Short mmCIF file of C-alpha atoms and ligand atoms in Angstrom, two decimals:
data_model
loop_
_atom_site.label_atom_id
_atom_site.label_comp_id
_atom_site.label_asym_id
_atom_site.label_seq_id
_atom_site.Cartn_x
_atom_site.Cartn_y
_atom_site.Cartn_z
CA MET A 1 0.01 0.00 -0.02
CA SER A 2 1.28 3.48 -0.77
CA ASP A 3 1.72 6.07 2.11
CA ILE A 4 -1.31 7.99 0.83
CA CYS A 5 -3.53 4.80 0.95
CA ILE A 6 -2.07 3.87 4.39
CA LYS A 7 -2.93 7.38 5.78
CA ASP A 8 -6.55 7.00 4.34
CA GLU A 9 -7.03 3.68 5.87
CA ILE A 10 -5.62 4.80 9.24
CA ASN A 11 -8.03 7.77 9.24
CA ARG A 12 -10.93 5.38 8.35
CA LEU A 13 -9.98 3.05 11.09
CA LYS A 14 -9.75 5.89 13.67
CA LYS A 15 -13.34 6.89 12.99
CA GLU A 16 -14.74 3.46 12.66
CA ASN A 17 -13.29 1.90 15.71
CA ASN A 18 -13.08 4.93 17.99
CA ILE A 19 -9.26 4.94 18.15
CA LYS A 20 -7.14 7.95 18.88
CA ILE A 21 -3.39 8.12 17.96
CA LEU A 22 -1.02 9.90 20.11
CA ALA A 23 2.48 10.57 18.88
CA HIS A 24 5.61 11.70 20.84
CA ASN A 25 7.35 14.82 19.44
CA TYR A 26 10.41 12.53 18.52
CA GLN A 27 8.39 10.38 16.10
CA ASN A 28 8.91 10.13 12.35
CA TYR A 29 7.08 12.93 10.44
CA GLU A 30 4.68 10.53 8.59
CA VAL A 31 3.63 9.17 11.94
CA GLN A 32 3.18 12.74 13.36
CA GLN A 33 0.92 13.44 10.29
CA VAL A 34 -1.56 10.69 11.21
CA ALA A 35 -1.52 11.49 14.95
CA ASP A 36 -4.59 13.10 16.60
CA TYR A 37 -2.20 14.71 19.25
CA ILE A 38 1.56 15.26 19.35
CA GLY A 39 3.50 16.15 22.44
CA ASP A 40 5.94 14.89 25.23
CA SER A 41 5.13 11.73 27.12
CA PHE A 42 3.43 13.15 30.19
CA TYR A 43 1.31 15.55 28.27
CA LEU A 44 0.15 12.73 26.15
CA SER A 45 -0.67 10.38 29.14
CA LYS A 46 -2.67 13.13 30.82
CA LEU A 47 -4.41 14.00 27.80
CA ALA A 48 -5.47 10.29 27.34
CA THR A 49 -7.44 10.34 30.52
CA GLU A 50 -9.62 13.01 28.91
CA LEU A 51 -10.23 11.34 25.52
CA ASP A 52 -13.47 9.65 24.84
CA CYS A 53 -12.21 6.64 22.98
CA GLU A 54 -11.78 2.87 23.55
CA THR A 55 -8.28 2.42 22.13
CA ILE A 56 -5.23 4.58 22.14
CA VAL A 57 -2.23 3.85 19.84
CA LEU A 58 0.74 5.43 21.44
CA CYS A 59 3.50 6.07 19.05
CA GLY A 60 6.66 6.30 21.19
CA VAL A 61 8.57 3.92 23.42
CA ASP A 62 7.49 1.28 25.95
CA PHE A 63 7.45 3.38 29.17
CA MET A 64 5.28 6.00 27.48
CA ALA A 65 2.54 3.44 26.62
CA GLU A 66 2.78 2.16 30.06
CA THR A 67 2.19 5.56 31.61
CA VAL A 68 -0.88 5.97 29.39
CA LYS A 69 -2.21 2.68 30.72
CA ILE A 70 -1.29 3.58 34.42
CA LEU A 71 -3.49 6.68 34.11
CA SER A 72 -6.21 5.19 31.86
CA PRO A 73 -6.55 1.49 32.89
CA ASP A 74 -10.00 1.02 31.23
CA LYS A 75 -8.66 1.91 27.85
CA LYS A 76 -6.88 -0.42 25.47
CA VAL A 77 -3.36 0.88 24.89
CA ILE A 78 -1.19 -0.35 22.09
CA LEU A 79 2.45 0.25 21.32
CA PRO A 80 2.91 -0.30 17.50
CA VAL A 81 6.34 -1.69 17.74
CA GLN A 82 7.12 -4.01 20.54
CA GLU A 83 10.93 -3.47 20.37
CA ALA A 84 10.45 0.30 20.78
CA THR A 85 12.20 0.75 24.08
CA CYS A 86 14.12 3.48 25.89
CA PRO A 87 17.72 2.43 26.79
CA MET A 88 17.81 4.93 29.60
CA ALA A 89 14.75 3.55 31.18
CA ASN A 90 16.28 0.05 31.07
CA MET A 91 19.28 1.33 33.03
CA ILE A 92 17.35 1.07 36.31
CA LYS A 93 15.58 -2.02 37.53
CA PRO A 94 12.99 -2.02 40.42
CA GLU A 95 15.31 -4.27 42.51
CA ASP A 96 18.01 -1.60 42.45
CA ILE A 97 15.68 0.79 44.18
CA VAL A 98 14.39 -1.80 46.64
CA ASP A 99 18.04 -2.63 47.57
CA PHE A 100 18.89 1.04 47.79
CA LYS A 101 15.94 1.65 50.11
CA LYS A 102 16.95 -1.07 52.44
CA GLU A 103 20.30 0.76 53.20
CA HIS A 104 19.22 4.27 52.96
CA LYS A 105 15.98 4.54 54.82
CA ASP A 106 16.15 8.30 55.04
CA PHE A 107 16.19 8.84 51.38
CA LYS A 108 13.15 9.84 49.10
CA VAL A 109 13.40 8.18 45.72
CA VAL A 110 12.52 10.37 42.83
CA ALA A 111 12.00 8.75 39.46
CA HIS A 112 11.95 10.54 36.01
CA VAL A 113 8.81 9.58 34.14
CA ASN A 114 11.10 7.99 31.66
CA THR A 115 11.00 4.77 33.71
CA SER A 116 9.17 1.46 33.50
CA ALA A 117 5.88 1.08 35.51
CA GLU A 118 7.69 -1.34 37.87
CA VAL A 119 10.31 1.30 38.71
CA LYS A 120 7.68 3.94 39.20
CA ALA A 121 5.84 1.56 41.50
CA VAL A 122 8.77 1.25 43.99
CA SER A 123 9.62 4.99 43.81
CA ASP A 124 8.10 7.62 46.07
CA ILE A 125 7.37 10.17 43.44
CA CYS A 126 7.79 10.89 39.76
CA VAL A 127 8.89 14.01 37.99
CA THR A 128 9.20 15.23 34.47
CA SER A 129 12.26 17.10 33.03
CA SER A 130 10.27 20.42 33.41
CA THR A 131 8.90 19.75 36.87
CA ALA A 132 11.93 18.11 38.41
CA VAL A 133 13.51 21.28 40.09
CA ASN A 134 10.36 22.62 41.50
CA ILE A 135 8.99 19.37 42.88
CA ILE A 136 12.30 18.25 44.47
CA ASN A 137 12.70 21.76 45.98
CA SER A 138 9.44 21.43 47.57
CA LEU A 139 10.10 18.04 49.19
CA GLN A 140 10.57 18.00 52.95
CA GLU A 141 13.29 15.33 52.82
CA GLU A 142 16.88 16.37 52.46
CA ASN A 143 18.30 13.08 51.10
CA ILE A 144 17.12 12.41 47.51
CA LEU A 145 17.90 9.58 45.16
CA PHE A 146 17.14 10.62 41.56
CA VAL A 147 16.83 8.02 38.88
CA PRO A 148 17.80 7.14 36.14
CA ASP A 149 19.48 10.15 34.49
CA ILE A 150 22.78 11.28 35.81
CA ASN A 151 22.77 14.40 33.49
CA LEU A 152 19.33 15.52 34.54
CA GLY A 153 20.41 14.76 38.06
CA ASN A 154 23.37 16.98 37.89
CA TYR A 155 21.28 19.79 36.42
CA ILE A 156 18.79 19.45 39.25
CA SER A 157 21.64 19.41 41.88
CA LYS A 158 23.01 22.58 40.36
CA ASN A 159 19.77 24.26 40.77
CA ILE A 160 18.95 22.92 44.32
CA THR A 161 21.85 23.58 46.67
CA ASN A 162 20.25 22.70 50.03
CA LYS A 163 19.62 18.97 49.47
CA ASN A 164 21.76 15.92 49.20
CA ILE A 165 20.98 14.61 45.81
CA ILE A 166 22.46 11.39 44.64
CA SER A 167 21.87 10.54 40.97
CA TRP A 168 21.75 7.06 39.42
CA ASN A 169 24.33 6.47 36.79
CA GLY A 170 21.91 6.10 33.81
CA TYR A 171 21.76 8.46 30.69
CA CYS A 172 20.02 9.09 27.52
CA ASN A 173 22.48 7.92 24.89
CA VAL A 174 20.96 10.54 22.43
CA HIS A 175 21.39 13.60 24.47
CA ASP A 176 24.53 12.40 26.24
CA ARG A 177 26.38 12.06 22.93
CA VAL A 178 26.33 15.85 22.26
CA LYS A 179 29.68 17.46 22.66
CA LYS A 180 30.55 20.97 24.18
CA GLU A 181 32.64 21.60 21.07
CA GLU A 182 29.59 21.19 18.87
CA VAL A 183 27.75 23.95 20.79
CA ILE A 184 30.75 26.21 20.41
CA GLN A 185 31.12 25.42 16.69
CA MET A 186 27.44 26.14 16.04
CA LYS A 187 27.71 29.41 17.95
CA ASN A 188 30.70 30.55 15.96
CA LYS A 189 29.10 29.58 12.66
CA PHE A 190 25.62 30.96 13.51
CA PRO A 191 26.25 33.71 16.01
CA ASN A 192 22.65 34.96 15.82
CA ALA A 193 21.15 31.61 16.58
CA PRO A 194 20.55 30.91 20.32
CA VAL A 195 21.25 27.29 21.35
CA LEU A 196 18.39 25.59 23.15
CA SER A 197 19.35 22.34 24.88
CA HIS A 198 17.66 19.57 26.85
CA PRO A 199 18.79 18.90 30.49
CA GLU A 200 19.55 15.28 29.52
CA CYS A 201 22.74 16.65 27.77
CA ARG A 202 25.87 16.69 29.66
CA GLU A 203 26.64 19.51 32.01
CA GLU A 204 29.46 20.99 29.87
CA VAL A 205 26.96 21.20 27.03
CA LEU A 206 24.37 23.08 29.21
CA ALA A 207 27.03 25.40 30.49
CA VAL A 208 27.60 26.86 27.00
CA SER A 209 23.97 26.72 25.79
CA ASP A 210 21.59 29.72 25.85
CA PHE A 211 18.68 28.01 27.24
CA VAL A 212 18.06 24.74 29.00
CA GLY A 213 14.52 23.12 29.08
CA SER A 214 12.54 20.11 28.44
CA THR A 215 11.32 19.32 24.93
CA SER A 216 8.10 21.32 25.67
CA GLU A 217 9.96 24.18 27.24
CA ILE A 218 12.26 24.42 24.25
CA ILE A 219 9.10 24.46 21.87
CA ASP A 220 7.32 27.20 24.02
CA TYR A 221 10.73 29.25 24.14
CA ALA A 222 11.50 28.99 20.53
CA ASN A 223 7.81 30.09 19.77
CA LYS A 224 8.19 33.18 21.73
CA ILE A 225 11.72 34.52 21.18
CA ASP A 226 12.43 37.02 18.50
CA ALA A 227 15.38 35.19 17.05
CA LYS A 228 14.99 34.21 13.39
CA GLU A 229 17.45 31.32 13.67
CA ILE A 230 17.52 28.89 16.42
CA THR A 231 19.78 25.98 17.15
CA ILE A 232 18.01 22.98 18.84
CA GLY A 233 19.83 20.61 21.25
CA THR A 234 17.22 17.77 21.56
CA GLU A 235 15.96 14.95 19.38
CA THR A 236 15.48 15.83 15.67
CA GLY A 237 11.77 14.92 15.54
CA VAL A 238 11.09 18.28 17.36
CA LEU A 239 12.10 20.08 14.18
CA HIS A 240 8.92 18.94 12.48
CA VAL A 241 6.75 20.57 15.31
CA LEU A 242 8.90 23.66 15.39
CA ARG A 243 8.83 24.39 11.72
CA LYS A 244 5.16 23.88 11.68
CA LEU A 245 4.59 26.28 14.39
CA ASN A 246 7.20 28.76 13.19
CA PRO A 247 7.31 28.92 9.44
CA ASP A 248 9.26 32.20 9.45
CA LYS A 249 12.10 30.90 11.63
CA LYS A 250 15.01 28.77 10.71
CA PHE A 251 15.82 25.71 12.94
CA ARG A 252 19.04 23.77 12.84
CA LEU A 253 20.06 20.79 14.85
CA LEU A 254 22.86 21.13 17.23
CA SER A 255 24.28 17.66 16.45
CA ASN A 256 23.75 14.98 13.87
CA SER A 257 23.84 12.51 16.65
CA LEU A 258 20.40 13.74 18.06
CA ILE A 259 18.48 10.83 16.59
CA CYS A 260 16.73 8.26 18.82
CA ILE A 261 16.68 5.10 16.85
CA ASN A 262 14.00 3.63 19.12
CA MET A 263 11.59 6.56 18.49
CA LYS A 264 12.18 6.03 14.88
CA LYS A 265 11.23 2.38 14.61
CA THR A 266 7.53 3.08 14.30
CA THR A 267 6.44 3.44 10.74
CA LEU A 268 2.90 4.12 9.10
CA GLU A 269 2.62 0.52 8.42
CA ASP A 270 3.26 -0.40 12.05
CA VAL A 271 0.53 1.99 13.13
CA TYR A 272 -1.86 0.51 10.66
CA ASN A 273 -1.04 -3.04 11.60
CA ALA A 274 -1.58 -2.08 15.27
CA MET A 275 -4.96 -0.83 14.44
CA ILE A 276 -6.13 -3.96 12.67
CA GLY A 277 -4.80 -6.24 15.40
CA LYS A 278 -1.82 -7.63 13.29
CA GLY A 279 1.06 -6.02 15.21
CA GLY A 280 2.25 -4.20 18.16
CA LYS A 281 1.96 -4.92 21.81
CA GLU A 282 -1.14 -4.34 23.98
CA ILE A 283 0.03 -2.95 27.33
CA GLU A 284 -0.89 -5.07 30.24
CA LEU A 285 0.15 -4.26 33.78
CA GLU A 286 -0.26 -6.21 37.03
CA GLU A 287 -2.95 -4.23 38.97
CA ASN A 288 -0.79 -3.89 42.14
CA VAL A 289 2.06 -2.48 40.02
CA ARG A 290 -0.22 -0.06 38.15
CA VAL A 291 -1.78 1.20 41.50
CA LYS A 292 1.65 1.71 43.23
CA ALA A 293 3.01 3.48 39.98
CA LEU A 294 -0.14 5.71 39.82
CA GLU A 295 0.57 6.90 43.44
CA SER A 296 3.96 8.08 42.37
CA LEU A 297 2.46 9.94 39.37
CA GLU A 298 -0.42 11.43 41.48
CA GLU A 299 2.12 12.70 43.96
CA MET A 300 3.90 14.43 41.07
CA ILE A 301 0.65 15.93 39.74
CA ARG A 302 -0.35 17.04 43.28
CA LEU A 303 3.00 18.86 43.77
CA ALA A 304 3.19 20.23 40.28
CA ASN A 305 -0.16 21.92 40.81
CA LYS A 306 0.57 23.31 44.22
S1 SF4 B 401 15.37 10.19 23.48
FE1 SF4 B 401 16.63 9.14 25.10
S2 SF4 B 401 15.15 9.24 26.84
FE2 SF4 B 401 13.95 9.53 24.83
S3 SF4 B 401 13.36 7.49 24.29
FE3 SF4 B 401 15.28 7.93 23.19
S4 SF4 B 401 16.90 7.04 24.64
FE4 SF4 B 401 15.05 7.25 25.79
#
């Protein structure tokens, strides 16, 4: 089937079977084109709770589909490609946290939403890249274990000086690859283009960037600043969203290494096959894990709205 035919079929199936397609900002352009909503993982999972549909096809990686299921247990949630996983999320296991807690009873465990349902279930609270600093700042506990991203952990520690924050040694292999020299080169070559970087990049990269923020914060900031040229230090898929929203601005990627191969595994054909029951993976979680993981997410939502 040609891409045009597949898109038509996907749109027909959405209507006929009451399906919504949610796509992460880092997805391939053709997948974004058939999505009902595009955004970051937590935005999409919160949005899913408000949608009046029976099935959600989540185009992203596994922990994102799990987060949708945690918050919307009555909906069928399908990840189109079973192998689309997040190497960073896989760098921490629930037993690592259980063992840590046994020996460090006075620590609060804070998990990035980029973690499995099982890790969320044994953590005390979740955070997103954009809420991490404010939420951890508002916690009463002085001792914090942050999992799994050491780069985001370092960024949080730099912004909160009155707590003892230990970070797990995980990292996002996409953002972690960016080099400080690449920022300097881009700034020399395009001096009028501010560099906007994600806090999952290394500390030395953030130190020479002009703005640091989550994917959504980068999009918001790029939308509002006057600059006509902007260099983007996060995954390349965001450029589709930015160019659509800002046709008068020129966007360049900070580094050619900013491509998440797991996010690019989902094709239009995978989305179509997931919709007709011939592919993908339906997310199923043990209820005790789901309920415990939900508590960590609800605690995040409670503190973020304070
Ligand atoms: S960009 Fe990084 S954090 Fe996001 S899914 Fe890919 S590896 Fe995981």
